[in-house]
Amino acid sequence: MTSPEERAAAILAAQRFVVIGTADAVGPWTAAAQYRLLPGGLYVESDLASRHARAIAASGAASGVVYDSSAGLADADGVQLSFRARQADADPAAVREVLAARLARDAVTAAMLDDEVAAIVATARKRLYVLEVERAYVFDRDAWRTRGTDARLEVDAAAVWRLLDRT
């Protein structure tokens, strides 16, 4: 039987998009973004003017969900996350530091890393947003199957990332 931490790691390793939740003076907001895995979290790229980027800059907090969009109703599964969030500096050294820290799933060659750093730095409005996981949950599939109740199980986020670091 797969542990909740193994399920979370498998979902995060297999998927590529996170729906980020933030809140600002107007109210709550969600946005989908492609993510890359970092030790203890992930990062996304976004425009400085995006609503979620502005909310992250103001609050330093975000939430997210990564789910298996191919699963059938009875097998629905996903990972819900709360983040300490920050915008990375726009200088080449800070961008390189974030990009170079990626886990094996998202690692690139040195030449590709150089090209990525140059492309990000060359786009004045583009920034990296580092989302450090504070808490993580998976869907409680047993509650869903037996009672039709949407519930979640907290997982050990550090254990999830140790599993991800092996892939």
CSV table of C-alpha atoms in Angstrom, one decimal:
chain,number,residue,atom,x,y,z
A,1,MET,CA,0.0,0.0,0.0
A,2,THR,CA,1.3,3.4,-0.9
A,3,SER,CA,1.8,5.9,2.0
A,4,PRO,CA,0.3,9.4,1.8
A,5,GLU,CA,3.8,10.8,1.4
A,6,GLU,CA,4.5,8.5,-1.5
A,7,ARG,CA,1.3,9.5,-3.2
A,8,ALA,CA,2.1,13.2,-2.7
A,9,ALA,CA,5.7,12.7,-4.1
A,10,ALA,CA,4.3,10.7,-7.1
A,11,ILE,CA,1.8,13.4,-8.0
A,12,LEU,CA,4.3,16.2,-7.7
A,13,ALA,CA,6.9,14.3,-9.7
A,14,ALA,CA,4.4,13.4,-12.5
A,15,GLN,CA,2.6,16.7,-12.9
A,16,ARG,CA,3.8,20.1,-14.2
A,17,PHE,CA,1.2,22.6,-13.2
A,18,VAL,CA,0.1,24.1,-9.9
A,19,VAL,CA,-2.9,26.2,-9.2
A,20,ILE,CA,-1.7,29.0,-7.0
A,21,GLY,CA,-4.1,30.7,-4.6
A,22,THR,CA,-3.5,34.2,-3.2
A,23,ALA,CA,-5.5,37.0,-1.7
A,24,ASP,CA,-5.3,40.7,-2.1
A,25,ALA,CA,-7.5,43.8,-1.3
A,26,VAL,CA,-9.9,42.7,-4.0
A,27,GLY,CA,-10.3,39.2,-2.7
A,28,PRO,CA,-9.1,35.7,-3.4
A,29,TRP,CA,-7.5,34.7,-6.7
A,30,THR,CA,-6.2,31.6,-8.4
A,31,ALA,CA,-3.9,31.1,-11.3
A,32,ALA,CA,-2.3,28.1,-13.0
A,33,ALA,CA,1.4,28.1,-13.5
A,34,GLN,CA,4.0,25.6,-14.7
A,35,TYR,CA,6.3,24.6,-11.8
A,36,ARG,CA,9.8,23.2,-11.3
A,37,LEU,CA,10.8,21.3,-8.1
A,38,LEU,CA,13.2,22.8,-5.6
A,39,PRO,CA,14.5,21.3,-2.3
A,40,GLY,CA,11.5,21.9,0.0
A,41,GLY,CA,9.3,23.6,-2.5
A,42,LEU,CA,9.0,24.7,-6.1
A,43,TYR,CA,9.2,27.8,-8.2
A,44,VAL,CA,7.2,29.4,-10.9
A,45,GLU,CA,7.9,32.1,-13.5
A,46,SER,CA,5.5,35.0,-13.8
A,47,ASP,CA,5.1,38.6,-14.8
A,48,LEU,CA,5.7,41.3,-12.1
A,49,ALA,CA,2.2,42.7,-12.8
A,50,SER,CA,0.3,39.5,-12.5
A,51,ARG,CA,-2.2,39.5,-9.7
A,52,HIS,CA,-0.7,36.5,-7.9
A,53,ALA,CA,2.8,38.1,-8.1
A,54,ARG,CA,1.6,41.3,-6.6
A,55,ALA,CA,-0.2,39.4,-3.8
A,56,ILE,CA,3.0,37.3,-3.1
A,57,ALA,CA,5.1,40.5,-2.9
A,58,ALA,CA,2.6,42.0,-0.5
A,59,SER,CA,1.9,39.0,1.8
A,60,GLY,CA,4.7,36.5,1.4
A,61,ALA,CA,2.1,33.7,1.4
A,62,ALA,CA,0.3,31.6,-1.1
A,63,SER,CA,-1.4,28.2,-1.4
A,64,GLY,CA,-1.6,25.7,-4.2
A,65,VAL,CA,-2.9,22.5,-5.5
A,66,VAL,CA,-1.4,20.0,-7.8
A,67,TYR,CA,-3.8,17.2,-8.9
A,68,ASP,CA,-3.8,14.3,-11.2
A,69,SER,CA,-6.1,15.5,-14.0
A,70,SER,CA,-6.1,12.1,-15.6
A,71,ALA,CA,-7.6,10.3,-12.7
A,72,GLY,CA,-11.2,9.1,-12.7
A,73,LEU,CA,-13.7,10.3,-10.2
A,74,ALA,CA,-13.2,7.3,-7.8
A,75,ASP,CA,-9.4,7.7,-8.0
A,76,ALA,CA,-9.2,11.5,-7.7
A,77,ASP,CA,-6.0,12.6,-6.0
A,78,GLY,CA,-4.0,15.7,-5.4
A,79,VAL,CA,-1.6,17.6,-3.2
A,80,GLN,CA,-2.7,20.7,-1.4
A,81,LEU,CA,0.1,23.0,-0.2
A,82,SER,CA,0.6,26.1,1.9
A,83,PHE,CA,3.6,28.2,1.0
A,84,ARG,CA,5.9,30.8,2.3
A,85,ALA,CA,6.4,32.7,-0.9
A,86,ARG,CA,8.9,35.2,-2.2
A,87,GLN,CA,10.0,36.8,-5.4
A,88,ALA,CA,13.6,36.1,-6.3
A,89,ASP,CA,15.9,39.0,-7.1
A,90,ALA,CA,16.2,39.8,-10.8
A,91,ASP,CA,20.0,39.8,-10.9
A,92,PRO,CA,21.8,36.9,-12.8
A,93,ALA,CA,23.4,35.4,-9.7
A,94,ALA,CA,20.0,35.2,-7.8
A,95,VAL,CA,18.3,33.7,-10.8
A,96,ARG,CA,21.1,31.2,-11.3
A,97,GLU,CA,20.9,30.2,-7.6
A,98,VAL,CA,17.2,29.3,-7.9
A,99,LEU,CA,17.5,27.6,-11.2
A,100,ALA,CA,20.6,25.6,-10.2
A,101,ALA,CA,18.9,24.3,-7.1
A,102,ARG,CA,16.2,22.4,-9.1
A,103,LEU,CA,15.7,18.7,-8.2
A,104,ALA,CA,16.8,16.0,-10.7
A,105,ARG,CA,13.4,15.9,-12.5
A,106,ASP,CA,13.9,19.5,-13.7
A,107,ALA,CA,17.7,19.7,-13.9
A,108,VAL,CA,19.4,20.9,-17.1
A,109,THR,CA,22.9,20.9,-18.5
A,110,ALA,CA,25.2,23.9,-17.7
A,111,ALA,CA,24.8,25.3,-21.1
A,112,MET,CA,21.0,25.1,-20.9
A,113,LEU,CA,21.2,26.8,-17.4
A,114,ASP,CA,23.2,29.7,-18.9
A,115,ASP,CA,20.6,30.1,-21.6
A,116,GLU,CA,17.7,30.0,-19.1
A,117,VAL,CA,19.4,32.6,-16.8
A,118,ALA,CA,20.0,34.9,-19.8
A,119,ALA,CA,16.4,34.5,-21.1
A,120,ILE,CA,14.9,35.4,-17.7
A,121,VAL,CA,17.2,38.3,-17.0
A,122,ALA,CA,16.6,39.6,-20.5
A,123,THR,CA,12.8,39.8,-19.9
A,124,ALA,CA,12.5,42.9,-17.7
A,125,ARG,CA,9.1,42.0,-16.3
A,126,LYS,CA,9.7,38.3,-15.7
A,127,ARG,CA,10.5,37.0,-12.2
A,128,LEU,CA,10.9,33.7,-10.4
A,129,TYR,CA,8.7,33.1,-7.4
A,130,VAL,CA,10.0,30.6,-4.9
A,131,LEU,CA,7.2,28.7,-3.0
A,132,GLU,CA,8.6,27.0,0.1
A,133,VAL,CA,6.2,24.4,1.4
A,134,GLU,CA,5.0,24.9,5.0
A,135,ARG,CA,2.3,22.3,5.1
A,136,ALA,CA,1.1,19.6,2.6
A,137,TYR,CA,-2.0,17.4,2.4
A,138,VAL,CA,-3.3,14.7,0.1
A,139,PHE,CA,-6.9,13.9,-0.6
A,140,ASP,CA,-8.5,11.5,1.8
A,141,ARG,CA,-9.5,9.0,-0.8
A,142,ASP,CA,-11.1,6.6,1.7
A,143,ALA,CA,-13.4,9.4,3.0
A,144,TRP,CA,-14.4,10.2,-0.6
A,145,ARG,CA,-15.0,6.6,-1.6
A,146,THR,CA,-16.9,5.5,1.6
A,147,ARG,CA,-18.8,8.7,2.6
A,148,GLY,CA,-18.6,10.9,-0.5
A,149,THR,CA,-16.9,13.5,1.7
A,150,ASP,CA,-14.2,15.8,0.5
A,151,ALA,CA,-11.4,15.5,3.1
A,152,ARG,CA,-7.6,15.6,3.3
A,153,LEU,CA,-4.8,14.0,5.2
A,154,GLU,CA,-1.7,16.0,6.3
A,155,VAL,CA,1.6,14.6,5.1
A,156,ASP,CA,5.1,15.1,6.3
A,157,ALA,CA,6.3,17.6,3.7
A,158,ALA,CA,10.0,17.0,4.5
A,159,ALA,CA,9.4,13.3,3.9
A,160,VAL,CA,7.7,14.1,0.6
A,161,TRP,CA,10.7,16.2,-0.6
A,162,ARG,CA,13.2,13.5,0.5
A,163,LEU,CA,11.3,11.1,-1.8
A,164,LEU,CA,11.3,13.7,-4.6
A,165,ASP,CA,15.0,14.3,-4.2
A,166,ARG,CA,15.6,10.6,-5.1
A,167,THR,CA,13.7,10.7,-8.4
